[in-house]
Amino acid sequence: MLQTNQCQEIKCPIQFVVDLLGNKWSILVLRELFGGDRRTYELLAALPGISTKTLTQRLRELEAHGLVERRIYAEIPPHVEYSLTPKGHQIKPVMASLKEVGTQWLNQESCFCALTDDR
Amino acid sequence: MLQTNQCQEIKCPIQFVVDLLGNKWSILVLRELFGGDRRTYELLAALPGISTKTLTQRLRELEAHGLVERRIYAEIPPHVEYSLTPKGHQIKPVMASLKEVGTQWLNQESCFCALTDDR
DNA sequence: CTGCATCCCAAAGGATACTG
DNA sequence: CAGTATCCTTTGGGATGCAG
């Protein structure tokens, strides 16, 4: 098997990021946190369609990889805040370029969506 | 329903890109094409694990969105080449920032994968 | 409020076989 | 070589109910 994951990684850095963030929600959660610290219910409200389960899963993953920090306030009712770590902030350029290209593409194709949009 | 997708898009540009490229293979296919035009079997070889079915699906999507061009040579056996369109080239900054941050993260965490890696 | 557990469904994707 | 069709497995993720 030799899945030992030694330091000498054979992996492509792009693939590494895609494996971590290439799902339906991770990037959007991070986008939200770039707007400042957020409580759980705020994230739920800002991400229409996400379930508590999925949100928690994504947050735990991001936390495990050191991109997000979870701060718990000893209050009742419970109070939890999520924030970006310095490592999380490193994806800022990705965010910026995504926004840039997304904006370009929206402008280019928004006017014949009715014809071409198949998803 | 009002799903009519009029020109005034409510959609976030980041989400727009994530919806299109946020899957297991699209980014990696594009990464490959940034290395130059590629034939089908070359893509299959360069992307270990991908199936012909999935590759075709991703290529068709990228083509439908105008990011990739498919050129057919009238030969036997068949000969097809895929290349990036100008629109496809627009994601270059995304590619670059992904590579940048991926490299950083690999260096940061490759040495305690054995402890933290849960996927 | 937070978030876990359960159940369940839909989508993504892999393997294989087959056609032109 | 390129691509399709079929079958099947895995995964993602939504809904709900419940506990702290």
PDB file of N, CA, C and O in Angstrom, chain A residues 68-107:
ATOM      1  N   VAL A  68      -9.467  27.260   9.566  1.00  0.00           N
ATOM      2  CA  VAL A  68     -10.543  27.927  10.298  1.00  0.00           C
ATOM      3  C   VAL A  68     -10.379  27.640  11.782  1.00  0.00           C
ATOM      4  O   VAL A  68      -9.943  26.561  12.169  1.00  0.00           O
ATOM      5  N   GLU A  69     -10.714  28.633  12.577  1.00  0.00           N
ATOM      6  CA  GLU A  69     -10.664  28.431  14.015  1.00  0.00           C
ATOM      7  C   GLU A  69     -12.065  28.501  14.599  1.00  0.00           C
ATOM      8  O   GLU A  69     -12.897  29.292  14.158  1.00  0.00           O
ATOM      9  N   ARG A  70     -12.279  27.652  15.566  1.00  0.00           N
ATOM     10  CA  ARG A  70     -13.585  27.583  16.207  1.00  0.00           C
ATOM     11  C   ARG A  70     -13.442  28.062  17.636  1.00  0.00           C
ATOM     12  O   ARG A  70     -12.667  27.509  18.421  1.00  0.00           O
ATOM     13  N   ARG A  71     -14.179  29.102  17.981  1.00  0.00           N
ATOM     14  CA  ARG A  71     -14.073  29.668  19.322  1.00  0.00           C
ATOM     15  C   ARG A  71     -15.399  29.498  20.043  1.00  0.00           C
ATOM     16  O   ARG A  71     -16.456  29.889  19.533  1.00  0.00           O
ATOM     17  N   ILE A  72     -15.314  28.909  21.212  1.00  0.00           N
ATOM     18  CA  ILE A  72     -16.519  28.590  21.969  1.00  0.00           C
ATOM     19  C   ILE A  72     -16.630  29.497  23.179  1.00  0.00           C
ATOM     20  O   ILE A  72     -15.687  29.618  23.969  1.00  0.00           O
ATOM     21  N   TYR A  73     -17.780  30.127  23.308  1.00  0.00           N
ATOM     22  CA  TYR A  73     -18.039  30.959  24.469  1.00  0.00           C
ATOM     23  C   TYR A  73     -18.885  30.169  25.458  1.00  0.00           C
ATOM     24  O   TYR A  73     -19.896  29.577  25.068  1.00  0.00           O
ATOM     25  N   ALA A  74     -18.456  30.154  26.676  1.00  0.00           N
ATOM     26  CA  ALA A  74     -19.176  29.389  27.695  1.00  0.00           C
ATOM     27  C   ALA A  74     -20.420  30.144  28.121  1.00  0.00           C
ATOM     28  O   ALA A  74     -20.462  30.803  29.140  1.00  0.00           O
ATOM     29  N   GLU A  75     -21.413  30.069  27.272  1.00  0.00           N
ATOM     30  CA  GLU A  75     -22.648  30.789  27.552  1.00  0.00           C
ATOM     31  C   GLU A  75     -23.832  29.845  27.358  1.00  0.00           C
ATOM     32  O   GLU A  75     -23.719  28.795  26.732  1.00  0.00           O
ATOM     33  N   ILE A  76     -24.920  30.291  27.890  1.00  0.00           N
ATOM     34  CA  ILE A  76     -26.156  29.579  27.583  1.00  0.00           C
ATOM     35  C   ILE A  76     -27.173  30.599  27.141  1.00  0.00           C
ATOM     36  O   ILE A  76     -27.412  31.577  27.848  1.00  0.00           O
ATOM     37  N   PRO A  77     -27.733  30.421  25.941  1.00  0.00           N
ATOM     38  CA  PRO A  77     -27.490  29.287  25.036  1.00  0.00           C
ATOM     39  C   PRO A  77     -26.102  29.334  24.417  1.00  0.00           C
ATOM     40  O   PRO A  77     -25.488  30.405  24.421  1.00  0.00           O
ATOM     41  N   PRO A  78     -25.637  28.213  23.874  1.00  0.00           N
ATOM     42  CA  PRO A  78     -24.279  28.107  23.323  1.00  0.00           C
ATOM     43  C   PRO A  78     -23.967  29.199  22.317  1.00  0.00           C
ATOM     44  O   PRO A  78     -24.867  29.683  21.611  1.00  0.00           O
ATOM     45  N   HIS A  79     -22.731  29.557  22.256  1.00  0.00           N
ATOM     46  CA  HIS A  79     -22.296  30.623  21.362  1.00  0.00           C
ATOM     47  C   HIS A  79     -20.956  30.203  20.765  1.00  0.00           C
ATOM     48  O   HIS A  79     -19.981  30.036  21.481  1.00  0.00           O
ATOM     49  N   VAL A  80     -20.934  30.029  19.457  1.00  0.00           N
ATOM     50  CA  VAL A  80     -19.718  29.584  18.773  1.00  0.00           C
ATOM     51  C   VAL A  80     -19.391  30.549  17.659  1.00  0.00           C
ATOM     52  O   VAL A  80     -20.301  31.011  16.954  1.00  0.00           O
ATOM     53  N   GLU A  81     -18.138  30.881  17.520  1.00  0.00           N
ATOM     54  CA  GLU A  81     -17.743  31.742  16.405  1.00  0.00           C
ATOM     55  C   GLU A  81     -16.634  31.098  15.589  1.00  0.00           C
ATOM     56  O   GLU A  81     -15.703  30.516  16.137  1.00  0.00           O
ATOM     57  N   TYR A  82     -16.769  31.234  14.297  1.00  0.00           N
ATOM     58  CA  TYR A  82     -15.752  30.722  13.391  1.00  0.00           C
ATOM     59  C   TYR A  82     -15.008  31.885  12.761  1.00  0.00           C
ATOM     60  O   TYR A  82     -15.601  32.912  12.416  1.00  0.00           O
ATOM     61  N   SER A  83     -13.697  31.678  12.607  1.00  0.00           N
ATOM     62  CA  SER A  83     -12.906  32.730  11.975  1.00  0.00           C
ATOM     63  C   SER A  83     -11.795  32.104  11.142  1.00  0.00           C
ATOM     64  O   SER A  83     -11.449  30.936  11.312  1.00  0.00           O
ATOM     65  N   LEU A  84     -11.239  32.900  10.254  1.00  0.00           N
ATOM     66  CA  LEU A  84     -10.120  32.439   9.444  1.00  0.00           C
ATOM     67  C   LEU A  84      -8.831  32.507  10.249  1.00  0.00           C
ATOM     68  O   LEU A  84      -8.584  33.482  10.960  1.00  0.00           O
ATOM     69  N   THR A  85      -8.028  31.478  10.127  1.00  0.00           N
ATOM     70  CA  THR A  85      -6.676  31.535  10.680  1.00  0.00           C
ATOM     71  C   THR A  85      -5.774  32.237   9.672  1.00  0.00           C
ATOM     72  O   THR A  85      -6.188  32.489   8.536  1.00  0.00           O
ATOM     73  N   PRO A  86      -4.544  32.554  10.066  1.00  0.00           N
ATOM     74  CA  PRO A  86      -3.597  33.101   9.085  1.00  0.00           C
ATOM     75  C   PRO A  86      -3.475  32.188   7.866  1.00  0.00           C
ATOM     76  O   PRO A  86      -3.441  32.659   6.723  1.00  0.00           O
ATOM     77  N   LYS A  87      -3.433  30.904   8.122  1.00  0.00           N
ATOM     78  CA  LYS A  87      -3.360  29.960   7.012  1.00  0.00           C
ATOM     79  C   LYS A  87      -4.583  30.056   6.115  1.00  0.00           C
ATOM     80  O   LYS A  87      -4.489  29.950   4.895  1.00  0.00           O
ATOM     81  N   GLY A  88      -5.730  30.246   6.726  1.00  0.00           N
ATOM     82  CA  GLY A  88      -6.950  30.417   5.950  1.00  0.00           C
ATOM     83  C   GLY A  88      -6.891  31.656   5.077  1.00  0.00           C
ATOM     84  O   GLY A  88      -7.369  31.659   3.935  1.00  0.00           O
ATOM     85  N   HIS A  89      -6.283  32.694   5.620  1.00  0.00           N
ATOM     86  CA  HIS A  89      -6.167  33.948   4.868  1.00  0.00           C
ATOM     87  C   HIS A  89      -5.302  33.795   3.625  1.00  0.00           C
ATOM     88  O   HIS A  89      -5.368  34.607   2.706  1.00  0.00           O
ATOM     89  N   GLN A  90      -4.481  32.732   3.612  1.00  0.00           N
ATOM     90  CA  GLN A  90      -3.601  32.551   2.451  1.00  0.00           C
ATOM     91  C   GLN A  90      -4.364  32.297   1.151  1.00  0.00           C
ATOM     92  O   GLN A  90      -3.801  32.423   0.070  1.00  0.00           O
ATOM     93  N   ILE A  91      -5.620  31.903   1.247  1.00  0.00           N
ATOM     94  CA  ILE A  91      -6.346  31.668  -0.002  1.00  0.00           C
ATOM     95  C   ILE A  91      -6.954  32.943  -0.577  1.00  0.00           C
ATOM     96  O   ILE A  91      -7.642  32.909  -1.588  1.00  0.00           O
ATOM     97  N   LYS A  92      -6.687  34.037   0.059  1.00  0.00           N
ATOM     98  CA  LYS A  92      -7.193  35.321  -0.443  1.00  0.00           C
ATOM     99  C   LYS A  92      -6.972  35.498  -1.953  1.00  0.00           C
ATOM    100  O   LYS A  92      -7.898  35.873  -2.676  1.00  0.00           O
ATOM    101  N   PRO A  93      -5.761  35.250  -2.450  1.00  0.00           N
ATOM    102  CA  PRO A  93      -5.551  35.413  -3.905  1.00  0.00           C
ATOM    103  C   PRO A  93      -6.450  34.497  -4.741  1.00  0.00           C
ATOM    104  O   PRO A  93      -6.905  34.881  -5.814  1.00  0.00           O
ATOM    105  N   VAL A  94      -6.689  33.305  -4.232  1.00  0.00           N
ATOM    106  CA  VAL A  94      -7.591  32.402  -4.947  1.00  0.00           C
ATOM    107  C   VAL A  94      -8.986  33.004  -5.001  1.00  0.00           C
ATOM    108  O   VAL A  94      -9.632  33.059  -6.057  1.00  0.00           O
ATOM    109  N   MET A  95      -9.442  33.453  -3.863  1.00  0.00           N
ATOM    110  CA  MET A  95     -10.736  34.109  -3.772  1.00  0.00           C
ATOM    111  C   MET A  95     -10.839  35.255  -4.776  1.00  0.00           C
ATOM    112  O   MET A  95     -11.809  35.374  -5.528  1.00  0.00           O
ATOM    113  N   ALA A  96      -9.810  36.095  -4.773  1.00  0.00           N
ATOM    114  CA  ALA A  96      -9.826  37.283  -5.626  1.00  0.00           C
ATOM    115  C   ALA A  96      -9.876  36.899  -7.103  1.00  0.00           C
ATOM    116  O   ALA A  96     -10.669  37.458  -7.874  1.00  0.00           O
ATOM    117  N   SER A  97      -9.072  35.921  -7.482  1.00  0.00           N
ATOM    118  CA  SER A  97      -9.055  35.555  -8.902  1.00  0.00           C
ATOM    119  C   SER A  97     -10.340  34.834  -9.299  1.00  0.00           C
ATOM    120  O   SER A  97     -10.823  34.969 -10.427  1.00  0.00           O
ATOM    121  N   LEU A  98     -10.897  34.080  -8.374  1.00  0.00           N
ATOM    122  CA  LEU A  98     -12.187  33.448  -8.652  1.00  0.00           C
ATOM    123  C   LEU A  98     -13.260  34.502  -8.892  1.00  0.00           C
ATOM    124  O   LEU A  98     -14.060  34.398  -9.840  1.00  0.00           O
ATOM    125  N   LYS A  99     -13.259  35.495  -8.046  1.00  0.00           N
ATOM    126  CA  LYS A  99     -14.261  36.545  -8.179  1.00  0.00           C
ATOM    127  C   LYS A  99     -14.089  37.283  -9.500  1.00  0.00           C
ATOM    128  O   LYS A  99     -15.057  37.556 -10.218  1.00  0.00           O
ATOM    129  N   GLU A 100     -12.841  37.565  -9.808  1.00  0.00           N
ATOM    130  CA  GLU A 100     -12.508  38.257 -11.049  1.00  0.00           C
ATOM    131  C   GLU A 100     -13.015  37.503 -12.271  1.00  0.00           C
ATOM    132  O   GLU A 100     -13.772  38.015 -13.085  1.00  0.00           O
ATOM    133  N   VAL A 101     -12.621  36.246 -12.377  1.00  0.00           N
ATOM    134  CA  VAL A 101     -12.993  35.475 -13.566  1.00  0.00           C
ATOM    135  C   VAL A 101     -14.494  35.177 -13.573  1.00  0.00           C
ATOM    136  O   VAL A 101     -15.126  35.167 -14.635  1.00  0.00           O
ATOM    137  N   GLY A 102     -15.048  34.977 -12.405  1.00  0.00           N
ATOM    138  CA  GLY A 102     -16.485  34.730 -12.322  1.00  0.00           C
ATOM    139  C   GLY A 102     -17.274  35.917 -12.832  1.00  0.00           C
ATOM    140  O   GLY A 102     -18.273  35.774 -13.545  1.00  0.00           O
ATOM    141  N   THR A 103     -16.817  37.088 -12.478  1.00  0.00           N
ATOM    142  CA  THR A 103     -17.483  38.304 -12.929  1.00  0.00           C
ATOM    143  C   THR A 103     -17.398  38.436 -14.450  1.00  0.00           C
ATOM    144  O   THR A 103     -18.386  38.713 -15.124  1.00  0.00           O
ATOM    145  N   GLN A 104     -16.206  38.186 -14.979  1.00  0.00           N
ATOM    146  CA  GLN A 104     -16.039  38.231 -16.435  1.00  0.00           C
ATOM    147  C   GLN A 104     -16.988  37.265 -17.129  1.00  0.00           C
ATOM    148  O   GLN A 104     -17.676  37.618 -18.077  1.00  0.00           O
ATOM    149  N   TRP A 105     -17.020  36.035 -16.632  1.00  0.00           N
ATOM    150  CA  TRP A 105     -17.827  35.015 -17.288  1.00  0.00           C
ATOM    151  C   TRP A 105     -19.315  35.307 -17.181  1.00  0.00           C
ATOM    152  O   TRP A 105     -20.063  35.056 -18.119  1.00  0.00           O
ATOM    153  N   LEU A 106     -19.721  35.836 -16.039  1.00  0.00           N
ATOM    154  CA  LEU A 106     -21.132  36.183 -15.888  1.00  0.00           C
ATOM    155  C   LEU A 106     -21.529  37.230 -16.921  1.00  0.00           C
ATOM    156  O   LEU A 106     -22.582  37.124 -17.546  1.00  0.00           O
ATOM    157  N   ASN A 107     -20.686  38.199 -17.109  1.00  0.00           N
ATOM    158  CA  ASN A 107     -20.982  39.231 -18.093  1.00  0.00           C
ATOM    159  C   ASN A 107     -21.023  38.670 -19.507  1.00  0.00           C
ATOM    160  O   ASN A 107     -21.854  39.039 -20.318  1.00  0.00           O
TER     161      ASN A 107
END
